[in-house]
Short mmCIF file of C-alpha atoms in Angstrom, two decimals:
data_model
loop_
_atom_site.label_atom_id
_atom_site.label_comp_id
_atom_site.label_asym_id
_atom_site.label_seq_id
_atom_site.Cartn_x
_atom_site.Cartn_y
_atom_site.Cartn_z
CA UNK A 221 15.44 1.25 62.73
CA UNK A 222 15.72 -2.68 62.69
CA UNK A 223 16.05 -4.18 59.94
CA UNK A 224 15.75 -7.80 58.28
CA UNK A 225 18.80 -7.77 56.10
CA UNK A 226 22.17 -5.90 56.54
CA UNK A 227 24.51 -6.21 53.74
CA UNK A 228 27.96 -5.34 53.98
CA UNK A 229 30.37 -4.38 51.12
CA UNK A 230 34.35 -3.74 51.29
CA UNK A 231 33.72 -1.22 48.08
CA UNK A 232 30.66 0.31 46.45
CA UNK A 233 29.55 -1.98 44.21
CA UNK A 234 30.34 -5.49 45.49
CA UNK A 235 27.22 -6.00 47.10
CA UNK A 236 25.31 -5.06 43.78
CA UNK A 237 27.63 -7.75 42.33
CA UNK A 238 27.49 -10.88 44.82
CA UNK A 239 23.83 -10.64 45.59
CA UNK A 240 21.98 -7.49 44.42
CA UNK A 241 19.09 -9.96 42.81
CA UNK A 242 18.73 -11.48 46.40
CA UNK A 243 18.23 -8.06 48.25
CA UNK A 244 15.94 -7.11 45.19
CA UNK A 245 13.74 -9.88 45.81
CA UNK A 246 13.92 -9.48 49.74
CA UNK A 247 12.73 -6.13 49.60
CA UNK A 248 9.73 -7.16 47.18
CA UNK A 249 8.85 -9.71 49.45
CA UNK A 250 8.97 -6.89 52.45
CA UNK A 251 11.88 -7.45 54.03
CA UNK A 252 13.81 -4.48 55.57
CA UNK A 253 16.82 -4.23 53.82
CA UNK A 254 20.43 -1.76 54.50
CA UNK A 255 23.32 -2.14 52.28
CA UNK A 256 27.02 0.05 54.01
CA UNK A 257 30.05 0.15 52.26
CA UNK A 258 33.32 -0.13 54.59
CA UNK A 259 35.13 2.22 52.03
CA UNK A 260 34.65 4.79 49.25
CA UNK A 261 36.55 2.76 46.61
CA UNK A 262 38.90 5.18 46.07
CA UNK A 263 41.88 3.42 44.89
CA UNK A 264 40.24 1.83 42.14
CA UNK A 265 41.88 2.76 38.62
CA UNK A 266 38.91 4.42 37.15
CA UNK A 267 36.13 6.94 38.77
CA UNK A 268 36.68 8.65 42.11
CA UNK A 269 35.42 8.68 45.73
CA UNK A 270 32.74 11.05 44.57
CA UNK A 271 31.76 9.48 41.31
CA UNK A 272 31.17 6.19 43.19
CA UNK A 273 29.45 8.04 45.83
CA UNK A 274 26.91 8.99 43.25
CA UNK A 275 26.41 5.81 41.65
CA UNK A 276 25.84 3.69 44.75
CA UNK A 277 23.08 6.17 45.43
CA UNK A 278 21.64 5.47 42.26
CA UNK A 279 22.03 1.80 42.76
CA UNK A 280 20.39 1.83 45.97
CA UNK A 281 17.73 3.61 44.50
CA UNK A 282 17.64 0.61 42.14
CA UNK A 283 17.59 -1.99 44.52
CA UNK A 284 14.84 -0.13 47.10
CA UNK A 285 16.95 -0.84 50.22
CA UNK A 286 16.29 1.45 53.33
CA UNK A 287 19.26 2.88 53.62
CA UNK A 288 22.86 2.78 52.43
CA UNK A 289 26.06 3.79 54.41
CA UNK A 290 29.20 4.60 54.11
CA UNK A 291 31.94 3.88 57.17
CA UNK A 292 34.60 5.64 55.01
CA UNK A 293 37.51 3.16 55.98
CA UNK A 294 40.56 3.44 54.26
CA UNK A 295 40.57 1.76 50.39
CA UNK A 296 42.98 -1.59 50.51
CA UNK A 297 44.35 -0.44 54.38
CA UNK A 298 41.71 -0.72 57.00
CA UNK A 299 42.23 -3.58 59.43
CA UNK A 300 40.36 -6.26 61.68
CA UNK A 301 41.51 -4.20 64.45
CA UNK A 302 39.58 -2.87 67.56
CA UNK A 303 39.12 0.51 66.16
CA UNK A 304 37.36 -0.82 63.20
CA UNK A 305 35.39 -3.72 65.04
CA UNK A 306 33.70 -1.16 67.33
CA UNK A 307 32.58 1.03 64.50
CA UNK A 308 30.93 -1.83 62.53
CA UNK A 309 29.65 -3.58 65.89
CA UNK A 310 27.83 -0.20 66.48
CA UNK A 311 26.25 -0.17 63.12
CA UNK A 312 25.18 -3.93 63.87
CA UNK A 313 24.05 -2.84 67.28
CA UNK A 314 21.64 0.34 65.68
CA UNK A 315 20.15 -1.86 63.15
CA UNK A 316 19.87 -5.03 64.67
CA UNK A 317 20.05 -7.41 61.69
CA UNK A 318 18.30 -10.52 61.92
CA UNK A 319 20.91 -11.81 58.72
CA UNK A 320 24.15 -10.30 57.70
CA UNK A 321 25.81 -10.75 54.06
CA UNK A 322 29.37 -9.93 53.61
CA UNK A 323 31.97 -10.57 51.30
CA UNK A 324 33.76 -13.87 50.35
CA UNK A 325 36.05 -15.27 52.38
CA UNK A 326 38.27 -15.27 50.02
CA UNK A 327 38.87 -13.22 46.66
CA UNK A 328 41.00 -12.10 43.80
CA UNK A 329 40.98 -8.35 45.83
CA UNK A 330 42.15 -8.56 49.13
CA UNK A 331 39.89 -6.32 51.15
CA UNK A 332 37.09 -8.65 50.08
CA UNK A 333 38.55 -11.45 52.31
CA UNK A 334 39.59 -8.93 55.19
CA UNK A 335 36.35 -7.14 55.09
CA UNK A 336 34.42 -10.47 55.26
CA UNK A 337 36.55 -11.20 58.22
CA UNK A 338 36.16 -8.11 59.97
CA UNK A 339 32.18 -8.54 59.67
CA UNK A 340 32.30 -12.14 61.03
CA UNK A 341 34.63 -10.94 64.28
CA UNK A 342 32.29 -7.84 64.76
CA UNK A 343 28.74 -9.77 64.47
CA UNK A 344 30.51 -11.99 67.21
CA UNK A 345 31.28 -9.47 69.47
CA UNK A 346 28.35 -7.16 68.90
CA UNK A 347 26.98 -10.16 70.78
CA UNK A 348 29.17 -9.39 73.95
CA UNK A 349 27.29 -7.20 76.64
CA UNK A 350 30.82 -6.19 78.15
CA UNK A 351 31.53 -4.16 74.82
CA UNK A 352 30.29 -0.48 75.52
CA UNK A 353 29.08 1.04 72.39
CA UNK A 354 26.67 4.14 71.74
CA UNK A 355 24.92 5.52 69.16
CA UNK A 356 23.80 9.41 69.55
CA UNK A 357 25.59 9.64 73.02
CA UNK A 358 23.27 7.20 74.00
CA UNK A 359 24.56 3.82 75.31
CA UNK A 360 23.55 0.15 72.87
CA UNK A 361 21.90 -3.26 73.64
CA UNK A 362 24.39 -6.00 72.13
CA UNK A 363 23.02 -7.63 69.86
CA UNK A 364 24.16 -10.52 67.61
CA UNK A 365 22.63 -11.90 63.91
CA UNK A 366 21.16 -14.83 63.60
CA UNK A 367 23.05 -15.68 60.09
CA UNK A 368 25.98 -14.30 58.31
CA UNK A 369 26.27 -15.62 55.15
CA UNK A 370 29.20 -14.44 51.95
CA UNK A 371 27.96 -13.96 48.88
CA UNK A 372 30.21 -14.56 45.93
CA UNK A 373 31.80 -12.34 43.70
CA UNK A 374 35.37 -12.70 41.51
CA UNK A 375 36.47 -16.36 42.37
CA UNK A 376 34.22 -19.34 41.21
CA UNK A 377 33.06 -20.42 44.58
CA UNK A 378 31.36 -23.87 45.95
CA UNK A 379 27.97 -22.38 47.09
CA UNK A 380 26.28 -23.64 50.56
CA UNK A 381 22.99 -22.52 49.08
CA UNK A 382 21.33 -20.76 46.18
CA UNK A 383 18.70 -18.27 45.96
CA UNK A 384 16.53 -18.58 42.93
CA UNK A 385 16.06 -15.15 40.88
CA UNK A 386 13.09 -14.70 38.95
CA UNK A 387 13.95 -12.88 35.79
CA UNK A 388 12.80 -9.50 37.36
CA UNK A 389 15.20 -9.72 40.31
CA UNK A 390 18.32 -10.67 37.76
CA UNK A 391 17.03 -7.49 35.67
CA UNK A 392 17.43 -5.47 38.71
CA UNK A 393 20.81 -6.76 39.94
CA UNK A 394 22.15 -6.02 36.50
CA UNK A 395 20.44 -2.45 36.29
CA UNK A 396 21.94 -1.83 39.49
CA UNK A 397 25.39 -2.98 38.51
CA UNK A 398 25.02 -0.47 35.28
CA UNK A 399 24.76 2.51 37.84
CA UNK A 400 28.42 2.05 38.00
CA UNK A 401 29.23 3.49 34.97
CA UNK A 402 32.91 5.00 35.84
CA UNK A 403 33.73 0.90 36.63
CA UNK A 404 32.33 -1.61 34.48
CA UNK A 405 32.35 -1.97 30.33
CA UNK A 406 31.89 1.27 28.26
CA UNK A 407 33.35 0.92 24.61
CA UNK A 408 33.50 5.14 25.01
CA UNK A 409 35.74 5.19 28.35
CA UNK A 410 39.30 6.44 27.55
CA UNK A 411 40.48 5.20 31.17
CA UNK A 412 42.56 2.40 31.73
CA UNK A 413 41.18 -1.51 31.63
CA UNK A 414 40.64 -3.22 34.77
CA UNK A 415 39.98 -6.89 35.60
CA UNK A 416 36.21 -5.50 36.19
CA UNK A 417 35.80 -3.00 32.94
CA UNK A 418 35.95 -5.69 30.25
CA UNK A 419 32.59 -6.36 28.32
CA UNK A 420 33.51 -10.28 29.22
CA UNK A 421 32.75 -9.77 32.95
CA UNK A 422 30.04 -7.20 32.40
CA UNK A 423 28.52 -10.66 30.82
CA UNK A 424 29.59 -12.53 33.38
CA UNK A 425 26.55 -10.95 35.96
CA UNK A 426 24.27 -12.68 34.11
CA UNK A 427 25.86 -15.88 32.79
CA UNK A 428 26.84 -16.91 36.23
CA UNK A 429 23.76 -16.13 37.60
CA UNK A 430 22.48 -18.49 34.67
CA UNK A 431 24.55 -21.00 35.38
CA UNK A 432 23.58 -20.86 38.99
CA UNK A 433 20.37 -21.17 37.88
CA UNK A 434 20.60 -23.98 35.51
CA UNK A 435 22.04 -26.13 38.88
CA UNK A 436 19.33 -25.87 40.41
CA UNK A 437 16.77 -26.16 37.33
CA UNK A 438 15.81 -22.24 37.69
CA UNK A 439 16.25 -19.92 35.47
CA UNK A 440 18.68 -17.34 37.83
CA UNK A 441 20.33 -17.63 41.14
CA UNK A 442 22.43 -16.14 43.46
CA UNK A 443 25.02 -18.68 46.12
CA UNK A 444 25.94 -17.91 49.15
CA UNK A 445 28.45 -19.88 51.95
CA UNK A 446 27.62 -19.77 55.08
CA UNK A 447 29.63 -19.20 58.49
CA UNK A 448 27.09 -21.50 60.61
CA UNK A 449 24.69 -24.49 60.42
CA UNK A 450 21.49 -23.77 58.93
CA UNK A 451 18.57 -24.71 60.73
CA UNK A 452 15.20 -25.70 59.10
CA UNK A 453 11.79 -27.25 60.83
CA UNK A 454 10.94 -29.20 57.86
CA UNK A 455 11.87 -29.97 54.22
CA UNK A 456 8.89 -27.94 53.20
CA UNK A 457 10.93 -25.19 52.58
CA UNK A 458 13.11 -26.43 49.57
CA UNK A 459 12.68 -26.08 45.89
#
């Protein structure tokens, strides 16, 4: 299966957060979309492997991708090593992404910067045709992206560029968000706070997106930076 889109997340969940609306409005506009999560998120303070396992099921669901993966690195200790480049170069290899969105280069969590790293080295040499890799015992084509571009999540980043959200794409980024009820705001929970379980940043999905928006004189948007130049034939293509 090729795909469009491939969107890469260091834990269940942060690819709802940085640019679910965008993937929601990809796949309405017919784009082939795959979401895969490097780990299971289970370190974080509140849910489980399992529970999240569930939930970004349910949040695919929401968002209408393809397909969503799990690589089932280890939570806050996988590396930008060989082992783990080859296993996300084959992914990149069986899909054959036109675009790939990963994680910021830098964030308050630290596998968000490493996993964004990680990405960006294995996009480059999923590119290499020296770099044996197979899929079903049966041998890949390299095969490099076109883009790679990191949406943002926890830190207030600069954006490179901003994808307007109609209100039914923001609607569906936040509904997918909600399917992860064991992390974010729930005045019922008895587990312990987190940085991410406060009703302020259960807000903050859509004021930021708002904000976004009101930059650009839209009423939504999600930014992205980008790794590369962008390349355009015309201006025809701006807002």
């Amino acid at each position: 299966m090729k795909v469009d889109i491939l969107a890469f997340g260091a834990h269940p969940d942060d690819v709802e957060l940085g640019c679910g609306g965008t993937l929601a409005k990809m796949v309405f506009l017919n784009k082939k979309v795959g979401i895969i999560d490097l780990t299971q998120g289970e370190l974080g303070t509140r849910g489980s492997a399992e529970i999240r396992k569930k939930e970004s099921e349910e949040a695919a669901k929401i968002l209408k991708v393809a397909f969503r993966e799990n690589l089932n690195f280890k939570d806050g200790f996988f590396k930008n090593d060989e082992e783990h480049q080859l296993k996300v170069l084959s992914k990149i290899r069986q899909y054959q992404p036109d675009i790939v969105l990963c994680n910021a280069p830098q964030d308050r969590h630290i596998d968000h910067p490493k996993g964004s790293k990680l990405i960006l080295d294995s996009c480059f040499l999923s590119g290499l045709k020296k770099i044996t890799s197979y899929n079903n015992e049966i041998a890949q084509e390299a095969w490099r992206p076109n883009y790679i571009f990191h949406y943002i999540q926890w830190q207030e980043l600069k954006p490179d560029f901003i994808v307007n959200l109609e209100q039914e794409f923001l609607d569906t980024k936040v509904k997918s968000v909600l399917a992860y009820k064991s992390q974010f705001y729930d005045e019922t929970s008895s587990e312990n706070n987190t940085p991410i379980s406060s009703k302020n940043f259960l807000e903050s999905v859509s004021y930021r997106a708002k904000n976004l928006g009101r930059l650009i004189g839209k009423d939504s948007a999600e930014g992205f930076i980008t790794s590369n130049y962008l390349a355009i034939n015309n201006f025809d293509g701006f807002i």
